[in-house]
Short mmCIF file of C-alpha atoms in Angstrom, two decimals:
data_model
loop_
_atom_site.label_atom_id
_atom_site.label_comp_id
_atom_site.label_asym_id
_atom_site.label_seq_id
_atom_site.Cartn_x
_atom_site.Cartn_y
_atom_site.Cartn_z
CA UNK A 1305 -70.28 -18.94 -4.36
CA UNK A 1306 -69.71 -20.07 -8.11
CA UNK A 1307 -66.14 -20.28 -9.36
CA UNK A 1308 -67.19 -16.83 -11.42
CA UNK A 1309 -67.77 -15.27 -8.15
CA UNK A 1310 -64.96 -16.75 -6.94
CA UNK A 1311 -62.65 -15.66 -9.33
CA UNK A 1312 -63.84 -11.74 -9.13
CA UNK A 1313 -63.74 -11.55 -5.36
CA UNK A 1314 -60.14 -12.68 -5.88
CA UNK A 1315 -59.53 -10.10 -8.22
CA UNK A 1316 -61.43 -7.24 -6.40
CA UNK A 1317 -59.59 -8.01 -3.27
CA UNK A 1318 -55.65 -9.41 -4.48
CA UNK A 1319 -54.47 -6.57 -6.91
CA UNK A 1320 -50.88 -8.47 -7.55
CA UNK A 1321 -53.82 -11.97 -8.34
CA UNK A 1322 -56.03 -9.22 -10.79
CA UNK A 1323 -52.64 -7.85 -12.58
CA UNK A 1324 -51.37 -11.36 -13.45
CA UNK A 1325 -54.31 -12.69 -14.61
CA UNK A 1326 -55.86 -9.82 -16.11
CA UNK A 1327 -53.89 -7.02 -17.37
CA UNK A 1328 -51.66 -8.14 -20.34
CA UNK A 1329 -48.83 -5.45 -21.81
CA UNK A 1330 -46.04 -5.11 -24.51
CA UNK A 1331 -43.13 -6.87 -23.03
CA UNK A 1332 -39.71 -5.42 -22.79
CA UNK A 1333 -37.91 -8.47 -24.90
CA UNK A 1334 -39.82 -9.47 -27.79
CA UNK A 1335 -41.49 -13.04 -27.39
CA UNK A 1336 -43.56 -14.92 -29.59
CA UNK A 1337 -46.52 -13.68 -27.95
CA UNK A 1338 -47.45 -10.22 -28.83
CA UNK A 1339 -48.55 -9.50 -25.02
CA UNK A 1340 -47.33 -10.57 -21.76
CA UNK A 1341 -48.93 -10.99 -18.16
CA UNK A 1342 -48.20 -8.18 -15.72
CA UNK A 1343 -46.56 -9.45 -13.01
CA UNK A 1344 -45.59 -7.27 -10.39
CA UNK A 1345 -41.86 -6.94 -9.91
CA UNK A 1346 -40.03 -5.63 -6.87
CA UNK A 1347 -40.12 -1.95 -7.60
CA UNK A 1348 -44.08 -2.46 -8.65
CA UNK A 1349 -44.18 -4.28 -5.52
CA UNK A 1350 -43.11 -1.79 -3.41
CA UNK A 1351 -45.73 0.45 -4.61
CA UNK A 1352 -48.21 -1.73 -3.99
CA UNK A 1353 -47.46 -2.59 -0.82
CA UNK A 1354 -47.56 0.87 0.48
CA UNK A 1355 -50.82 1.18 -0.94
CA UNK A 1356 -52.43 -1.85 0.49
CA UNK A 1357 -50.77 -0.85 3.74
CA UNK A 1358 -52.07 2.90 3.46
CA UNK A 1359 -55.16 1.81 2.50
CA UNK A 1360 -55.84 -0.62 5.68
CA UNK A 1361 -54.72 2.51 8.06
CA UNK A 1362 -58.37 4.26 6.47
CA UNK A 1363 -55.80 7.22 5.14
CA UNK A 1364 -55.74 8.69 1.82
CA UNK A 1365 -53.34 7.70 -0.57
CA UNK A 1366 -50.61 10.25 -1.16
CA UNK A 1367 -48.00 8.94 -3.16
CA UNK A 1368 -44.91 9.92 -4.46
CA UNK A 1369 -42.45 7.53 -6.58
CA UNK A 1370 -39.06 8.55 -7.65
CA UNK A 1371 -37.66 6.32 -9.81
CA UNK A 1372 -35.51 4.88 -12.51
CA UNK A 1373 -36.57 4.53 -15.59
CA UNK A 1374 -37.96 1.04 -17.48
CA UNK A 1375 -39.42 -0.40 -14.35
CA UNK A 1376 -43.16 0.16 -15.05
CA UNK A 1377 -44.47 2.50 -12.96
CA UNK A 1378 -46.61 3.93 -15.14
CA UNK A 1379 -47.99 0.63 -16.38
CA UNK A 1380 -48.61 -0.51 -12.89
CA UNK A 1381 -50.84 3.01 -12.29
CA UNK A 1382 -52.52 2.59 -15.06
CA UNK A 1383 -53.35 -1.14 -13.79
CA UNK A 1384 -54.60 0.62 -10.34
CA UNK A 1385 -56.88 2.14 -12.39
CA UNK A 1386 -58.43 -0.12 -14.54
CA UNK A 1387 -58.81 -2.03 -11.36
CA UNK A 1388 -60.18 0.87 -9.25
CA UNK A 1389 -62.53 1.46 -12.09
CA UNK A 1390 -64.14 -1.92 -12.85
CA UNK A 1391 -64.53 -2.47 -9.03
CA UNK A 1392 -65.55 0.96 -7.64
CA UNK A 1393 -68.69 2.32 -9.45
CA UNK A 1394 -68.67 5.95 -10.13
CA UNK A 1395 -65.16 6.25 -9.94
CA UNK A 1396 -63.42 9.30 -11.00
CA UNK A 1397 -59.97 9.01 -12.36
CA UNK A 1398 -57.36 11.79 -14.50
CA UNK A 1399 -54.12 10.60 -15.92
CA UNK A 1400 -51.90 13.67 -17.09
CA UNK A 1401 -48.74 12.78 -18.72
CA UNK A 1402 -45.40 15.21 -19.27
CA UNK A 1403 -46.34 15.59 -22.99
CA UNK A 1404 -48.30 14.75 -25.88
CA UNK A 1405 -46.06 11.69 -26.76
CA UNK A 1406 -46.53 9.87 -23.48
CA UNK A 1407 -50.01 11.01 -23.33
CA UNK A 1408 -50.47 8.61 -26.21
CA UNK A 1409 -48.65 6.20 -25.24
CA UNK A 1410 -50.68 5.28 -22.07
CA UNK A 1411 -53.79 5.69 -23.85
CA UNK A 1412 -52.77 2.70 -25.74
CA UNK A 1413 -51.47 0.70 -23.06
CA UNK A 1414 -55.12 1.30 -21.58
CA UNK A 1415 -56.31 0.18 -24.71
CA UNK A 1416 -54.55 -3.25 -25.19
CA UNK A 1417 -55.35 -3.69 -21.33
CA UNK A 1418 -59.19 -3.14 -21.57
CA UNK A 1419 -58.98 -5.34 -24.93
CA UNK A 1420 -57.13 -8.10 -23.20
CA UNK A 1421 -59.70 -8.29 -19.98
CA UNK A 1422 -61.73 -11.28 -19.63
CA UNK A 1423 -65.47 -12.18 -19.99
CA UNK A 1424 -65.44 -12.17 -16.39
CA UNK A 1425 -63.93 -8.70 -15.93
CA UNK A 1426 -66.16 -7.21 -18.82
CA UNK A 1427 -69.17 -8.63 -17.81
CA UNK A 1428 -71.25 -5.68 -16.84
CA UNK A 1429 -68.20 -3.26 -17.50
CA UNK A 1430 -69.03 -2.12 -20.83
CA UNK A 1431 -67.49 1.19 -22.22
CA UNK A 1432 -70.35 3.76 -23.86
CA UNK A 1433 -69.90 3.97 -27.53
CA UNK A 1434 -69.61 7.97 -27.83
CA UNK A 1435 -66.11 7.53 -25.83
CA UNK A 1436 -62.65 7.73 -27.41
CA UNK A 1437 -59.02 6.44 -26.19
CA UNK A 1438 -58.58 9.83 -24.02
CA UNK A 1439 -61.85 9.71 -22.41
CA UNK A 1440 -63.90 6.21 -20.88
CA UNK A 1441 -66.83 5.92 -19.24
CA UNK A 1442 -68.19 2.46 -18.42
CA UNK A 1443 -71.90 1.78 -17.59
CA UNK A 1444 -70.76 1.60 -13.58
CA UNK A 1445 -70.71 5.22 -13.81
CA UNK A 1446 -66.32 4.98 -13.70
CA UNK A 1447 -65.39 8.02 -15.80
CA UNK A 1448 -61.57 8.14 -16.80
CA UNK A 1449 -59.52 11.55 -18.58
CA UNK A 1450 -56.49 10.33 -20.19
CA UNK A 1451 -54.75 14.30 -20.69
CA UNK A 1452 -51.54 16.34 -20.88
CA UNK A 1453 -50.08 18.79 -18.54
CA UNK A 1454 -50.74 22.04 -20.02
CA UNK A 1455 -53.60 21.26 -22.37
CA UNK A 1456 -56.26 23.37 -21.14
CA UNK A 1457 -58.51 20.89 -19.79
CA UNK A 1458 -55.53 19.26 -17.53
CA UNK A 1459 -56.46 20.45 -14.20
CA UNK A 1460 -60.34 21.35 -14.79
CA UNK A 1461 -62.37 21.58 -11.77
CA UNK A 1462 -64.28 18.33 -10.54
CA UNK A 1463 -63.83 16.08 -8.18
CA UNK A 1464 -61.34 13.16 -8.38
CA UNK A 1465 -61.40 9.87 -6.93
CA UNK A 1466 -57.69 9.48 -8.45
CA UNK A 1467 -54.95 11.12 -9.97
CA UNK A 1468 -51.63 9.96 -11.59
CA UNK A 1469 -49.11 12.28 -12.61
CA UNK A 1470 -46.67 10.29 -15.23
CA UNK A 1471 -42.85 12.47 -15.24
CA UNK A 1472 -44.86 15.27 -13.44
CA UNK A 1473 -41.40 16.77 -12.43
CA UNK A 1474 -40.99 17.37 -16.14
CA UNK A 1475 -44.78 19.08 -16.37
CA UNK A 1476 -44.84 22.77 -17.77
CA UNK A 1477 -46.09 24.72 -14.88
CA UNK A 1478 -46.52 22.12 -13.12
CA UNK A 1479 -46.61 23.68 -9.77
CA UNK A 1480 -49.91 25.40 -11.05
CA UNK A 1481 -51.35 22.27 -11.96
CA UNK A 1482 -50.87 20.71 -9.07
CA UNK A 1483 -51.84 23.99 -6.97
CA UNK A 1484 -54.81 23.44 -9.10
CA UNK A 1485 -55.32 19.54 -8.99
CA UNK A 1486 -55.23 19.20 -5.13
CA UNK A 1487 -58.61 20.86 -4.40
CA UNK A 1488 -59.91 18.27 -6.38
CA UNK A 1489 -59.55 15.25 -4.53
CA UNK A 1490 -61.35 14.50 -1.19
CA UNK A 1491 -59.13 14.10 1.65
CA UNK A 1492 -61.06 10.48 2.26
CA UNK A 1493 -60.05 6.69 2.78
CA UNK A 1494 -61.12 5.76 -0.62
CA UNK A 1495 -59.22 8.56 -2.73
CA UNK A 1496 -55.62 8.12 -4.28
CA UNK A 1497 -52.95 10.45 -5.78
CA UNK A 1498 -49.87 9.00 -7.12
CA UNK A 1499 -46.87 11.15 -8.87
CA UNK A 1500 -44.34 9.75 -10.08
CA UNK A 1501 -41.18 11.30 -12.15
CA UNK A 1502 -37.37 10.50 -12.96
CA UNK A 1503 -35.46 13.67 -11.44
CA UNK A 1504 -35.28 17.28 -12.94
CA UNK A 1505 -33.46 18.34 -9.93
CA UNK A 1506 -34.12 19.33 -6.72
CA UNK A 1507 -37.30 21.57 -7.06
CA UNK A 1508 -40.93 20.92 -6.89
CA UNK A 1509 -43.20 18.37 -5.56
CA UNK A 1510 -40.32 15.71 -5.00
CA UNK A 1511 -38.48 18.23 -2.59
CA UNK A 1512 -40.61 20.40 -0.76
CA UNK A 1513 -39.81 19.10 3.01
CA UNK A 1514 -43.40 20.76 3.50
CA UNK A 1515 -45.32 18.22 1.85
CA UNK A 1516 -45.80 16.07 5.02
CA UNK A 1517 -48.70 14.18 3.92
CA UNK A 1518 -47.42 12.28 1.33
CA UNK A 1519 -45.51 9.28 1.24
CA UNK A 1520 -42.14 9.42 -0.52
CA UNK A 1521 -40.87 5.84 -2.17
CA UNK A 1522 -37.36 5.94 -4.13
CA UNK A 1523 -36.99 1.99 -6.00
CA UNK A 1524 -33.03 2.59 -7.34
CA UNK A 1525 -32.29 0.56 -10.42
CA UNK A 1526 -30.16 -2.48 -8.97
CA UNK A 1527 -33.34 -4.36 -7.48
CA UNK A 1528 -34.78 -5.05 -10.61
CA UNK A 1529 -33.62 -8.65 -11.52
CA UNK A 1530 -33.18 -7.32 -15.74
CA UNK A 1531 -30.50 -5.15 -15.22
CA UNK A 1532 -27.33 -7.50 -14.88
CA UNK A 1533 -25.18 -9.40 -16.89
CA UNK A 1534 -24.10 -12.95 -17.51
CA UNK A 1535 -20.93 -12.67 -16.05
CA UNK A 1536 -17.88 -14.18 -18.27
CA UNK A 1537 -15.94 -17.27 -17.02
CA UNK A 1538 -12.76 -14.99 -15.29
CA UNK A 1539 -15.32 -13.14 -13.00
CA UNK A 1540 -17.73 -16.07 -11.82
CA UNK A 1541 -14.75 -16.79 -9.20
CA UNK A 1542 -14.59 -13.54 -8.38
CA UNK A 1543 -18.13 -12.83 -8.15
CA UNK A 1544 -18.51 -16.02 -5.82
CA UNK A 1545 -15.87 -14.96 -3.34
CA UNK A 1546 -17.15 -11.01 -3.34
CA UNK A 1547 -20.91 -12.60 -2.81
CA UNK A 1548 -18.49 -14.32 0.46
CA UNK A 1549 -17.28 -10.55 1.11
CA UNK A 1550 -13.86 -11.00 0.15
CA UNK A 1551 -12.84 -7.38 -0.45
CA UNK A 1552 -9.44 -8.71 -2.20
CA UNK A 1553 -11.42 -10.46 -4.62
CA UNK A 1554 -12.85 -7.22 -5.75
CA UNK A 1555 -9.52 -5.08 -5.61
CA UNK A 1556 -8.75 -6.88 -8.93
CA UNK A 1557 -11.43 -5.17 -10.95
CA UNK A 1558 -10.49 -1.28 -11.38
CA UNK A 1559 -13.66 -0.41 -13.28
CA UNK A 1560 -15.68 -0.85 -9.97
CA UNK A 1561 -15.70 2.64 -8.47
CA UNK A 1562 -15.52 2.14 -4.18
CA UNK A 1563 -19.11 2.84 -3.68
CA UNK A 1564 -20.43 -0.20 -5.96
CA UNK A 1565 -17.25 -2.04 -4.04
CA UNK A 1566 -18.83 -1.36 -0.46
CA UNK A 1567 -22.49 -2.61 -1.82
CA UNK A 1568 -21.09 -5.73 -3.32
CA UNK A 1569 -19.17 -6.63 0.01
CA UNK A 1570 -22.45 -5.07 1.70
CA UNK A 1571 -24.82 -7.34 0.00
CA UNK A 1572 -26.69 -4.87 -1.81
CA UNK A 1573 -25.34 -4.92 -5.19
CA UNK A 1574 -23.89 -8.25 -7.48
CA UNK A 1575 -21.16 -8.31 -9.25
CA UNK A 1576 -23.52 -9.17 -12.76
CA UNK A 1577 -25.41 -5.92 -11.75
CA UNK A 1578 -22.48 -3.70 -11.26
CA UNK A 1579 -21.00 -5.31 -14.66
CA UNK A 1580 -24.06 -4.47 -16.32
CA UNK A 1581 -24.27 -0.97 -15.18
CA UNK A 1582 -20.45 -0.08 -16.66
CA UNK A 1583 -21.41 -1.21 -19.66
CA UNK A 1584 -24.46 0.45 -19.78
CA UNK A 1585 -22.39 3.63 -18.31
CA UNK A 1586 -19.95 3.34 -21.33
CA UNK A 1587 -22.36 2.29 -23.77
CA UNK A 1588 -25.67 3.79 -23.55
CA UNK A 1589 -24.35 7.03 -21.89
CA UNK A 1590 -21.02 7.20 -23.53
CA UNK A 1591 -19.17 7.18 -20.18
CA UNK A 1592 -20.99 9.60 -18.55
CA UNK A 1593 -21.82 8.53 -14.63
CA UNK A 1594 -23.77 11.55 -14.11
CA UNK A 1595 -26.27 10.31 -17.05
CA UNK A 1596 -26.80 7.12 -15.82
CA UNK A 1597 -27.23 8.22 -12.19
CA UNK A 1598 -30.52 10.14 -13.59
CA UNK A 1599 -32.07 8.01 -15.72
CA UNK A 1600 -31.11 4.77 -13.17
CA UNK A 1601 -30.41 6.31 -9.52
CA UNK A 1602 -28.58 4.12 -6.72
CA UNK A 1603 -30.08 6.91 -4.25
CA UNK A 1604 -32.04 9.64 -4.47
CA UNK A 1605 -29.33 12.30 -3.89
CA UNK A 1606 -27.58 10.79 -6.50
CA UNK A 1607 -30.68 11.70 -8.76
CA UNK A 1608 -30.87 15.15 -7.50
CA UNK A 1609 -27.02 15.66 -8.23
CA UNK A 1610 -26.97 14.09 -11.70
CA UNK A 1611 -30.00 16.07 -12.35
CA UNK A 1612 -28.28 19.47 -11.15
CA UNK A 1613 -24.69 19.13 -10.73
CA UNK A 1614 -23.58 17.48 -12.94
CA UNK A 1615 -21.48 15.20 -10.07
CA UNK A 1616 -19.37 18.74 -9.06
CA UNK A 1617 -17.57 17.84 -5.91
CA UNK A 1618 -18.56 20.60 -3.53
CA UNK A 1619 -15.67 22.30 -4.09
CA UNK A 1620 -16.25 22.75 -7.60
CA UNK A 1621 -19.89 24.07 -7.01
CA UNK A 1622 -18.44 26.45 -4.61
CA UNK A 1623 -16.14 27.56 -7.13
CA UNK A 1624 -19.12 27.80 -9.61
CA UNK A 1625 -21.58 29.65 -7.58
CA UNK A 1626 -18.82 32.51 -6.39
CA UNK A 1627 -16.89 32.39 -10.02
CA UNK A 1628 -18.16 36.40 -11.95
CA UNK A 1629 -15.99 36.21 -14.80
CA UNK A 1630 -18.00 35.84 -18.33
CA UNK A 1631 -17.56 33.23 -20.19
CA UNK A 1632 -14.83 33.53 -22.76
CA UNK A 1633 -16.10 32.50 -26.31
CA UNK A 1634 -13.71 30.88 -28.95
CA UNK A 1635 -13.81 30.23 -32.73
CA UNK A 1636 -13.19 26.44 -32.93
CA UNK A 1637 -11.04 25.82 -36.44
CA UNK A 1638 -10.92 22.55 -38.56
CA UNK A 1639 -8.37 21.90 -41.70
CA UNK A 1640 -6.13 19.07 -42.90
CA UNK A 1641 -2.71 20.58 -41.83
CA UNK A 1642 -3.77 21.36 -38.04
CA UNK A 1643 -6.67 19.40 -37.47
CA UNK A 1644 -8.78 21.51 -34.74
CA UNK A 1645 -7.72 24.54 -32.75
CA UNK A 1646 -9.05 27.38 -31.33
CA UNK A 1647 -8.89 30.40 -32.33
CA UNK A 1648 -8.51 33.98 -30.45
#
């Protein structure tokens, strides 16, 4: 076997080996190189992991992916597929995104990818010139629909090797395309689904107990290595004797609330981590918990609260779900003299 060969049995058979070496994206922190290497993180790892290990039972993939956002979950899909394509002739792959914006967004990160791919990977892999950026087809006979939920054409009938559903929890109707998308896909070895959404609550796909086939995978924010701090000088004591599970260490610090106490002592959260999160929590979402908990879960109930609730205690949703009384409307008043007050 030639070192060519070599090198594209690797990447057929070592995704994690094909991503790093082969798919290049925008990074998150601006470098002097326009594009970066993918290299599979932990969340991304997890993913493919499951996969792999799905894969080598001789099931189909059913995937779903709750998550937080700014991991890459929809860049590492959209690196399944490029894969999937180059190295499985006549494969059949749909992307649908929440919304026109996203939509275009991926079909550029396709586009940078498939620019960036070696001779190697190209050779033989040629894209037919009557495509555009929403629809390939490569001279392997791999088609792939880049589309939007809703758009007409979203959830048209033919058969599908694989499907990705970007922030399908956020898709109009998307029960119906779904409903509609599932015929489409052969329950066999070789065929792959994966859906994956930040929370809109606790309806649809992501809930229904029912849906026993597929695998559910929550990654929660804290074990991505990019979201923590450089601590300052007064806490690197702290955070060393914590890391020890020194409780009183930790009793000094009133901004950690007792659940990101217990993980620290617990070993699953750091002290830079939690540090970065309050500021984030004060910053980004101007002190609201409940808005970080969506957009960066710790669990997936506290997605499904933030995303419903609001963080009610269950007292107060009690309270909410019995109250009758109509909301009672006010004038709100502003003038030099009395600043703001309401009125009758």
């Amino acid at each position: 076997m030639t070192p060519r060969e070599e090198y594209l049995s690797r990447c057929e058979n070592d995704f994690k080996f094909f991503s790093r070496n082969e798919v290049y994206i925008r990074p998150k922190k601006k470098t002097k190189d326009a594009l970066v290497p993918l290299i599979v993180n932990p969340g991304q790892s997890l993913v493919v992991d499951r996969v792999d290990e799905i894969e080598r039972q001789g099931k189909p993939v059913r995937i779903l992916v709750l998550k937080a956002r700014q991991w890459g979950c929809t860049t590492l899909v959209q690196s399944m597929v490029m894969h999937r394509s180059r190295f499985r002739p006549y494969h059949d792959a749909i992307i649908i995104a929440d919304r026109e914006k996203t939509t275009r967004s991926i079909m550029g990160m396709n586009r940078r990818m498939f620019d960036s791919f070696s001779p190697a990977i190209l050779d033989g892999w040629e894209r037919k010139s009557s495509v555009t950026d929403r629809f390939y087809e490569w001279n392997n006979g791999s088609i792939l629909d880049i589309d939007t939920a809703g758009a007409s054409q979203a959830a048209r009938s033919t058969t599908r090797d694989m499907v990705h559903g970007s922030e399908c929890a956020f898709w109009p109707n998307g029960d119906k395309i779904i409903t509609a998308l599932m015929p489409t896909v052969p329950d066999t070895p070789e065929s792959c689904m994966v859906f994956e959404s930040t929370s809109n609550g606790p309806h649809g796909i992501f809930w229904e107990s029912e849906w026993s086939e597929w695998e559910r995978i929550f990654v929660p924010w804290h074990i991505h290595p990019e979201y923590e701090d450089e601590l300052p000088p007064d806490l690197l004591d702290l955070s060393v004797r914590a890391a020890a599970g020194e409780k009183s260490a930790l009793d000094q610090l009133h901004w950690l609330d007792e659940r990101d106490q217990k993980m620290i002592l617990d070993g699953e959260l750091t002290l830079s981590k939690a540090h970065w999160k309050r500021k984030t929590v004060q910053t980004r979402f101007r002190g609201k918990e409940e808005d970080f908990q969506r957009e960066f879960p710790t669990t997936p109930e506290d997605a499904w609260a933030a995303a419903r609730y609001g963080y009610m205690s269950a007292e107060g949703k009690k309270i909410q779900s019995e109250a009758e009384q109509e909301y009672i409307e006010h004038d709100v008043f502003l003038n030099e003299e009395d600043g703001m007050y309401l009125g009758p």
